[in-house]
């Protein structure tokens, strides 16, 4: 069953949708790596800057996997329909057993998503700082899960690596060395926007006004670096 807070968030999302007829609706399902820094709203704001109309909804809980979401009946939100994309996310899923878990529950959600007329997408995240060597395993887990459901791979974690190749000092992690900083979320949101819409992220401003009124800012120079990295990664993914 969905909790009271989640139902309230969904009601607010529906109110926003009523004010944005014709917008592409995107549902995010994940945990704090999606909820942190209001990533869905950052994606929305970036879309507006590119002249696109996109409205997001999100069902997120701390530390939850897709299996946990299934047990909480998050699929009931998918069945409401009307979404163009449903973005799925869990932890890094780099270990063999967690990779299989990601793939299994992506397939289950994928069936619900397709039946509701939407397209599944996989938001590739990243390992914590102590496990940087596992980036390739994270990428492979999410790549396989996306292929399993013929969905869209959103390579946010790969974009982080490309950004560090340009400037290894970029602070993409938050203080806990796992969750994203504002810049890390900015990079992830740009990768998601580009993956879902096909637009180039280059030229996006470093300052965004979110739907909840928050003034989202990152450093101008660092924004340009991560947007170049995202453009490189998403172009490579299309080849």
PDB file of C-alpha atoms in Angstrom:
ATOM      1  CA  UNK A   1       0.000   0.000   0.000  1.00  0.00           C
ATOM      2  CA  UNK A   2       1.190   3.534  -0.715  1.00  0.00           C
ATOM      3  CA  UNK A   3       1.874   5.695   2.313  1.00  0.00           C
ATOM      4  CA  UNK A   4       0.099   8.948   3.153  1.00  0.00           C
ATOM      5  CA  UNK A   5       3.115  11.074   2.198  1.00  0.00           C
ATOM      6  CA  UNK A   6       3.466   9.311  -1.110  1.00  0.00           C
ATOM      7  CA  UNK A   7      -0.208   9.795  -1.901  1.00  0.00           C
ATOM      8  CA  UNK A   8       0.135  13.497  -1.086  1.00  0.00           C
ATOM      9  CA  UNK A   9       3.146  13.764  -3.400  1.00  0.00           C
ATOM     10  CA  UNK A  10       1.191  12.036  -6.150  1.00  0.00           C
ATOM     11  CA  UNK A  11      -1.731  14.401  -5.658  1.00  0.00           C
ATOM     12  CA  UNK A  12       0.609  17.376  -6.025  1.00  0.00           C
ATOM     13  CA  UNK A  13       2.032  15.779  -9.144  1.00  0.00           C
ATOM     14  CA  UNK A  14      -1.444  15.385 -10.621  1.00  0.00           C
ATOM     15  CA  UNK A  15      -2.193  19.031  -9.905  1.00  0.00           C
ATOM     16  CA  UNK A  16       0.938  20.048 -11.794  1.00  0.00           C
ATOM     17  CA  UNK A  17      -0.039  17.810 -14.691  1.00  0.00           C
ATOM     18  CA  UNK A  18      -3.455  19.432 -14.888  1.00  0.00           C
ATOM     19  CA  UNK A  19      -1.646  22.726 -15.515  1.00  0.00           C
ATOM     20  CA  UNK A  20       0.565  21.243 -18.231  1.00  0.00           C
ATOM     21  CA  UNK A  21      -1.698  19.687 -20.826  1.00  0.00           C
ATOM     22  CA  UNK A  22       0.199  18.068 -23.627  1.00  0.00           C
ATOM     23  CA  UNK A  23       3.374  17.632 -21.567  1.00  0.00           C
ATOM     24  CA  UNK A  24       5.240  14.345 -21.671  1.00  0.00           C
ATOM     25  CA  UNK A  25       4.794  12.661 -18.315  1.00  0.00           C
ATOM     26  CA  UNK A  26       7.695  10.802 -16.740  1.00  0.00           C
ATOM     27  CA  UNK A  27       7.397   8.610 -13.660  1.00  0.00           C
ATOM     28  CA  UNK A  28      10.547   8.044 -11.577  1.00  0.00           C
ATOM     29  CA  UNK A  29      10.707   4.956  -9.346  1.00  0.00           C
ATOM     30  CA  UNK A  30      13.733   4.651  -7.100  1.00  0.00           C
ATOM     31  CA  UNK A  31      15.342   5.552  -3.817  1.00  0.00           C
ATOM     32  CA  UNK A  32      17.351   8.450  -2.395  1.00  0.00           C
ATOM     33  CA  UNK A  33      19.625   8.531  -5.468  1.00  0.00           C
ATOM     34  CA  UNK A  34      16.534   9.703  -7.371  1.00  0.00           C
ATOM     35  CA  UNK A  35      14.985  11.791  -4.597  1.00  0.00           C
ATOM     36  CA  UNK A  36      18.200  13.563  -3.602  1.00  0.00           C
ATOM     37  CA  UNK A  37      18.484  17.175  -4.762  1.00  0.00           C
ATOM     38  CA  UNK A  38      15.042  16.896  -6.414  1.00  0.00           C
ATOM     39  CA  UNK A  39      16.464  15.171  -9.498  1.00  0.00           C
ATOM     40  CA  UNK A  40      13.081  14.734 -11.266  1.00  0.00           C
ATOM     41  CA  UNK A  41      12.413  18.468 -10.923  1.00  0.00           C
ATOM     42  CA  UNK A  42      15.894  19.274 -12.222  1.00  0.00           C
ATOM     43  CA  UNK A  43      15.125  17.174 -15.307  1.00  0.00           C
ATOM     44  CA  UNK A  44      11.869  19.126 -15.723  1.00  0.00           C
ATOM     45  CA  UNK A  45      13.660  22.471 -15.454  1.00  0.00           C
ATOM     46  CA  UNK A  46      16.304  21.423 -17.968  1.00  0.00           C
ATOM     47  CA  UNK A  47      13.578  20.356 -20.378  1.00  0.00           C
ATOM     48  CA  UNK A  48      11.964  23.794 -20.107  1.00  0.00           C
ATOM     49  CA  UNK A  49      15.295  25.414 -20.943  1.00  0.00           C
ATOM     50  CA  UNK A  50      15.335  23.334 -24.139  1.00  0.00           C
ATOM     51  CA  UNK A  51      11.788  24.355 -25.049  1.00  0.00           C
ATOM     52  CA  UNK A  52      10.310  20.978 -24.092  1.00  0.00           C
ATOM     53  CA  UNK A  53       7.252  20.297 -21.957  1.00  0.00           C
ATOM     54  CA  UNK A  54       7.903  17.530 -19.450  1.00  0.00           C
ATOM     55  CA  UNK A  55       6.242  16.841 -16.114  1.00  0.00           C
ATOM     56  CA  UNK A  56       7.629  14.372 -13.612  1.00  0.00           C
ATOM     57  CA  UNK A  57       6.180  12.312 -10.821  1.00  0.00           C
ATOM     58  CA  UNK A  58       8.234  10.250  -8.417  1.00  0.00           C
ATOM     59  CA  UNK A  59       7.738   7.370  -6.002  1.00  0.00           C
ATOM     60  CA  UNK A  60      10.863   7.091  -3.870  1.00  0.00           C
ATOM     61  CA  UNK A  61      11.793   5.639  -0.499  1.00  0.00           C
ATOM     62  CA  UNK A  62      15.218   5.491   1.187  1.00  0.00           C
ATOM     63  CA  UNK A  63      17.260   2.341   0.537  1.00  0.00           C
ATOM     64  CA  UNK A  64      14.589   0.567  -1.515  1.00  0.00           C
ATOM     65  CA  UNK A  65      15.249  -1.846  -4.359  1.00  0.00           C
ATOM     66  CA  UNK A  66      12.809  -2.488  -7.184  1.00  0.00           C
ATOM     67  CA  UNK A  67      11.726  -5.659  -5.407  1.00  0.00           C
ATOM     68  CA  UNK A  68      10.845  -3.556  -2.354  1.00  0.00           C
ATOM     69  CA  UNK A  69       8.860  -1.187  -4.566  1.00  0.00           C
ATOM     70  CA  UNK A  70       6.924  -4.135  -5.970  1.00  0.00           C
ATOM     71  CA  UNK A  71       6.034  -5.271  -2.450  1.00  0.00           C
ATOM     72  CA  UNK A  72       4.780  -1.733  -1.718  1.00  0.00           C
ATOM     73  CA  UNK A  73       2.584  -1.919  -4.849  1.00  0.00           C
ATOM     74  CA  UNK A  74       4.290   0.937  -6.680  1.00  0.00           C
ATOM     75  CA  UNK A  75       3.132  -0.752  -9.887  1.00  0.00           C
ATOM     76  CA  UNK A  76      -0.346   0.571  -9.077  1.00  0.00           C
ATOM     77  CA  UNK A  77       0.930   4.045  -9.973  1.00  0.00           C
ATOM     78  CA  UNK A  78       2.130   2.762 -13.353  1.00  0.00           C
ATOM     79  CA  UNK A  79      -1.298   1.267 -14.062  1.00  0.00           C
ATOM     80  CA  UNK A  80      -2.887   4.729 -13.840  1.00  0.00           C
ATOM     81  CA  UNK A  81      -1.377   5.236 -17.273  1.00  0.00           C
ATOM     82  CA  UNK A  82      -0.616   8.392 -19.163  1.00  0.00           C
ATOM     83  CA  UNK A  83       3.160   8.207 -18.788  1.00  0.00           C
ATOM     84  CA  UNK A  84       5.524   8.328 -21.737  1.00  0.00           C
ATOM     85  CA  UNK A  85       8.459   6.942 -19.758  1.00  0.00           C
ATOM     86  CA  UNK A  86       8.914   5.163 -16.451  1.00  0.00           C
ATOM     87  CA  UNK A  87      12.445   5.526 -15.106  1.00  0.00           C
ATOM     88  CA  UNK A  88      13.627   2.702 -12.832  1.00  0.00           C
ATOM     89  CA  UNK A  89      16.532   2.955 -10.389  1.00  0.00           C
ATOM     90  CA  UNK A  90      17.964   0.946  -7.539  1.00  0.00           C
ATOM     91  CA  UNK A  91      21.435   0.769  -5.978  1.00  0.00           C
ATOM     92  CA  UNK A  92      24.652   0.152  -7.935  1.00  0.00           C
ATOM     93  CA  UNK A  93      23.778  -3.552  -8.357  1.00  0.00           C
ATOM     94  CA  UNK A  94      27.366  -4.413  -9.262  1.00  0.00           C
ATOM     95  CA  UNK A  95      27.558  -7.795  -7.517  1.00  0.00           C
ATOM     96  CA  UNK A  96      26.300 -10.878  -9.415  1.00  0.00           C
ATOM     97  CA  UNK A  97      23.372 -11.489  -7.066  1.00  0.00           C
ATOM     98  CA  UNK A  98      22.288  -7.825  -7.050  1.00  0.00           C
ATOM     99  CA  UNK A  99      22.597  -7.700 -10.859  1.00  0.00           C
ATOM    100  CA  UNK A 100      20.235 -10.651 -11.154  1.00  0.00           C
ATOM    101  CA  UNK A 101      17.845  -8.987  -8.719  1.00  0.00           C
ATOM    102  CA  UNK A 102      17.881  -5.782 -10.780  1.00  0.00           C
ATOM    103  CA  UNK A 103      17.229  -7.703 -13.990  1.00  0.00           C
ATOM    104  CA  UNK A 104      14.457  -9.849 -12.523  1.00  0.00           C
ATOM    105  CA  UNK A 105      12.481  -6.956 -11.091  1.00  0.00           C
ATOM    106  CA  UNK A 106      13.118  -4.732 -14.087  1.00  0.00           C
ATOM    107  CA  UNK A 107      11.447  -7.419 -16.194  1.00  0.00           C
ATOM    108  CA  UNK A 108       8.429  -7.504 -13.887  1.00  0.00           C
ATOM    109  CA  UNK A 109       8.098  -3.743 -13.886  1.00  0.00           C
ATOM    110  CA  UNK A 110       8.799  -3.705 -17.611  1.00  0.00           C
ATOM    111  CA  UNK A 111       5.694  -5.782 -18.298  1.00  0.00           C
ATOM    112  CA  UNK A 112       3.561  -3.375 -16.262  1.00  0.00           C
ATOM    113  CA  UNK A 113       5.130  -0.376 -17.998  1.00  0.00           C
ATOM    114  CA  UNK A 114       4.527  -1.721 -21.502  1.00  0.00           C
ATOM    115  CA  UNK A 115       0.960  -2.733 -20.667  1.00  0.00           C
ATOM    116  CA  UNK A 116       0.340   0.833 -19.490  1.00  0.00           C
ATOM    117  CA  UNK A 117       1.587   2.164 -22.841  1.00  0.00           C
ATOM    118  CA  UNK A 118       4.866   3.595 -21.544  1.00  0.00           C
ATOM    119  CA  UNK A 119       8.542   2.992 -22.278  1.00  0.00           C
ATOM    120  CA  UNK A 120      10.853   1.654 -19.554  1.00  0.00           C
ATOM    121  CA  UNK A 121      14.133   3.462 -18.887  1.00  0.00           C
ATOM    122  CA  UNK A 122      16.998   2.519 -16.577  1.00  0.00           C
ATOM    123  CA  UNK A 123      18.779   5.248 -14.618  1.00  0.00           C
ATOM    124  CA  UNK A 124      22.341   3.971 -14.274  1.00  0.00           C
ATOM    125  CA  UNK A 125      23.829   5.225 -11.037  1.00  0.00           C
ATOM    126  CA  UNK A 126      27.350   4.731  -9.576  1.00  0.00           C
ATOM    127  CA  UNK A 127      29.175   2.861  -6.808  1.00  0.00           C
ATOM    128  CA  UNK A 128      30.250   4.595  -3.624  1.00  0.00           C
ATOM    129  CA  UNK A 129      33.663   6.232  -3.607  1.00  0.00           C
ATOM    130  CA  UNK A 130      35.324   3.254  -1.899  1.00  0.00           C
ATOM    131  CA  UNK A 131      34.322   1.037  -4.848  1.00  0.00           C
ATOM    132  CA  UNK A 132      35.283   3.192  -7.823  1.00  0.00           C
ATOM    133  CA  UNK A 133      36.724   0.145  -9.584  1.00  0.00           C
ATOM    134  CA  UNK A 134      33.179  -1.234  -9.905  1.00  0.00           C
ATOM    135  CA  UNK A 135      31.866   1.418 -12.308  1.00  0.00           C
ATOM    136  CA  UNK A 136      32.061  -1.027 -15.228  1.00  0.00           C
ATOM    137  CA  UNK A 137      30.050  -3.639 -13.310  1.00  0.00           C
ATOM    138  CA  UNK A 138      27.371  -1.057 -12.504  1.00  0.00           C
ATOM    139  CA  UNK A 139      27.183  -0.065 -16.160  1.00  0.00           C
ATOM    140  CA  UNK A 140      26.908  -3.686 -17.259  1.00  0.00           C
ATOM    141  CA  UNK A 141      24.128  -4.413 -14.774  1.00  0.00           C
ATOM    142  CA  UNK A 142      22.017  -1.508 -15.967  1.00  0.00           C
ATOM    143  CA  UNK A 143      22.838  -2.151 -19.623  1.00  0.00           C
ATOM    144  CA  UNK A 144      21.606  -5.731 -19.348  1.00  0.00           C
ATOM    145  CA  UNK A 145      18.482  -4.686 -17.454  1.00  0.00           C
ATOM    146  CA  UNK A 146      17.658  -2.121 -20.154  1.00  0.00           C
ATOM    147  CA  UNK A 147      18.194  -4.697 -22.893  1.00  0.00           C
ATOM    148  CA  UNK A 148      15.967  -7.196 -21.068  1.00  0.00           C
ATOM    149  CA  UNK A 149      12.986  -4.866 -21.459  1.00  0.00           C
ATOM    150  CA  UNK A 150      14.055  -3.177 -24.714  1.00  0.00           C
ATOM    151  CA  UNK A 151      14.216   0.031 -22.722  1.00  0.00           C
ATOM    152  CA  UNK A 152      16.320   3.183 -22.679  1.00  0.00           C
ATOM    153  CA  UNK A 153      19.625   3.245 -20.814  1.00  0.00           C
ATOM    154  CA  UNK A 154      20.273   6.563 -19.064  1.00  0.00           C
ATOM    155  CA  UNK A 155      24.045   6.478 -18.402  1.00  0.00           C
ATOM    156  CA  UNK A 156      24.396   8.981 -15.582  1.00  0.00           C
ATOM    157  CA  UNK A 157      27.201   7.068 -13.877  1.00  0.00           C
ATOM    158  CA  UNK A 158      29.117   6.841 -17.122  1.00  0.00           C
ATOM    159  CA  UNK A 159      28.735  10.603 -17.528  1.00  0.00           C
ATOM    160  CA  UNK A 160      30.356  11.045 -14.113  1.00  0.00           C
ATOM    161  CA  UNK A 161      33.401   9.119 -15.318  1.00  0.00           C
ATOM    162  CA  UNK A 162      33.615  11.213 -18.482  1.00  0.00           C
ATOM    163  CA  UNK A 163      33.422  14.384 -16.380  1.00  0.00           C
ATOM    164  CA  UNK A 164      36.243  13.218 -14.116  1.00  0.00           C
ATOM    165  CA  UNK A 165      38.377  12.543 -17.172  1.00  0.00           C
ATOM    166  CA  UNK A 166      38.076  16.254 -17.902  1.00  0.00           C
ATOM    167  CA  UNK A 167      38.555  17.395 -14.307  1.00  0.00           C
ATOM    168  CA  UNK A 168      39.342  14.790 -11.617  1.00  0.00           C
ATOM    169  CA  UNK A 169      38.651  17.351  -8.883  1.00  0.00           C
ATOM    170  CA  UNK A 170      34.956  17.719  -9.674  1.00  0.00           C
ATOM    171  CA  UNK A 171      32.917  17.069  -6.533  1.00  0.00           C
ATOM    172  CA  UNK A 172      30.172  14.812  -7.852  1.00  0.00           C
ATOM    173  CA  UNK A 173      29.704  12.971  -4.561  1.00  0.00           C
ATOM    174  CA  UNK A 174      28.070  14.506  -1.519  1.00  0.00           C
ATOM    175  CA  UNK A 175      29.798  14.392   1.859  1.00  0.00           C
ATOM    176  CA  UNK A 176      28.778  10.763   2.462  1.00  0.00           C
ATOM    177  CA  UNK A 177      30.710   9.664  -0.667  1.00  0.00           C
ATOM    178  CA  UNK A 178      27.701   7.896  -2.129  1.00  0.00           C
ATOM    179  CA  UNK A 179      24.822  10.273  -2.723  1.00  0.00           C
ATOM    180  CA  UNK A 180      25.269  12.950  -5.389  1.00  0.00           C
ATOM    181  CA  UNK A 181      26.237  16.523  -4.748  1.00  0.00           C
ATOM    182  CA  UNK A 182      24.222  19.224  -6.513  1.00  0.00           C
ATOM    183  CA  UNK A 183      26.727  18.984  -9.362  1.00  0.00           C
ATOM    184  CA  UNK A 184      26.412  15.201  -9.421  1.00  0.00           C
ATOM    185  CA  UNK A 185      22.633  15.460  -9.673  1.00  0.00           C
ATOM    186  CA  UNK A 186      22.983  18.142 -12.350  1.00  0.00           C
ATOM    187  CA  UNK A 187      25.103  15.742 -14.420  1.00  0.00           C
ATOM    188  CA  UNK A 188      22.687  12.852 -13.845  1.00  0.00           C
ATOM    189  CA  UNK A 189      19.671  14.977 -14.774  1.00  0.00           C
ATOM    190  CA  UNK A 190      21.348  16.111 -17.993  1.00  0.00           C
ATOM    191  CA  UNK A 191      22.063  12.485 -18.911  1.00  0.00           C
ATOM    192  CA  UNK A 192      18.455  11.541 -18.209  1.00  0.00           C
ATOM    193  CA  UNK A 193      17.074  14.449 -20.223  1.00  0.00           C
ATOM    194  CA  UNK A 194      19.310  13.687 -23.197  1.00  0.00           C
ATOM    195  CA  UNK A 195      18.549   9.964 -23.042  1.00  0.00           C
ATOM    196  CA  UNK A 196      14.779  10.464 -22.911  1.00  0.00           C
ATOM    197  CA  UNK A 197      14.456  13.276 -25.451  1.00  0.00           C
ATOM    198  CA  UNK A 198      17.501  13.051 -27.692  1.00  0.00           C
ATOM    199  CA  UNK A 199      18.356  16.729 -27.191  1.00  0.00           C
ATOM    200  CA  UNK A 200      21.924  17.846 -26.590  1.00  0.00           C
ATOM    201  CA  UNK A 201      22.526  18.964 -23.011  1.00  0.00           C
ATOM    202  CA  UNK A 202      25.098  21.528 -24.080  1.00  0.00           C
ATOM    203  CA  UNK A 203      24.055  25.118 -23.513  1.00  0.00           C
ATOM    204  CA  UNK A 204      21.972  24.415 -20.421  1.00  0.00           C
ATOM    205  CA  UNK A 205      22.358  27.136 -17.798  1.00  0.00           C
ATOM    206  CA  UNK A 206      24.096  26.522 -14.488  1.00  0.00           C
ATOM    207  CA  UNK A 207      21.125  28.115 -12.699  1.00  0.00           C
ATOM    208  CA  UNK A 208      17.675  26.539 -12.846  1.00  0.00           C
ATOM    209  CA  UNK A 209      14.344  27.441 -11.275  1.00  0.00           C
ATOM    210  CA  UNK A 210      12.604  24.293 -10.067  1.00  0.00           C
ATOM    211  CA  UNK A 211       8.836  23.844  -9.986  1.00  0.00           C
ATOM    212  CA  UNK A 212       8.907  23.790  -6.173  1.00  0.00           C
ATOM    213  CA  UNK A 213      10.461  27.279  -6.203  1.00  0.00           C
ATOM    214  CA  UNK A 214      14.009  26.173  -5.404  1.00  0.00           C
ATOM    215  CA  UNK A 215      16.810  28.162  -7.037  1.00  0.00           C
ATOM    216  CA  UNK A 216      19.176  25.390  -8.190  1.00  0.00           C
ATOM    217  CA  UNK A 217      22.714  26.573  -8.890  1.00  0.00           C
ATOM    218  CA  UNK A 218      26.038  24.994  -9.779  1.00  0.00           C
ATOM    219  CA  UNK A 219      29.326  26.566 -10.831  1.00  0.00           C
ATOM    220  CA  UNK A 220      29.306  27.821 -14.431  1.00  0.00           C
ATOM    221  CA  UNK A 221      32.649  26.270 -15.381  1.00  0.00           C
ATOM    222  CA  UNK A 222      31.815  22.946 -13.769  1.00  0.00           C
ATOM    223  CA  UNK A 223      28.421  22.911 -15.464  1.00  0.00           C
ATOM    224  CA  UNK A 224      30.059  23.291 -18.877  1.00  0.00           C
ATOM    225  CA  UNK A 225      32.444  20.430 -18.120  1.00  0.00           C
ATOM    226  CA  UNK A 226      29.745  17.980 -17.054  1.00  0.00           C
ATOM    227  CA  UNK A 227      27.487  18.939 -19.961  1.00  0.00           C
ATOM    228  CA  UNK A 228      30.329  18.241 -22.402  1.00  0.00           C
ATOM    229  CA  UNK A 229      30.818  14.883 -20.695  1.00  0.00           C
ATOM    230  CA  UNK A 230      27.115  14.039 -20.894  1.00  0.00           C
ATOM    231  CA  UNK A 231      27.024  14.989 -24.583  1.00  0.00           C
ATOM    232  CA  UNK A 232      29.996  12.710 -25.263  1.00  0.00           C
ATOM    233  CA  UNK A 233      28.457   9.756 -23.408  1.00  0.00           C
ATOM    234  CA  UNK A 234      24.973  10.073 -24.883  1.00  0.00           C
ATOM    235  CA  UNK A 235      26.360  10.495 -28.417  1.00  0.00           C
ATOM    236  CA  UNK A 236      28.463   7.375 -27.928  1.00  0.00           C
ATOM    237  CA  UNK A 237      25.400   5.483 -26.707  1.00  0.00           C
ATOM    238  CA  UNK A 238      23.547   6.270 -29.942  1.00  0.00           C
ATOM    239  CA  UNK A 239      26.251   4.737 -32.142  1.00  0.00           C
TER     240      UNK A 239
END
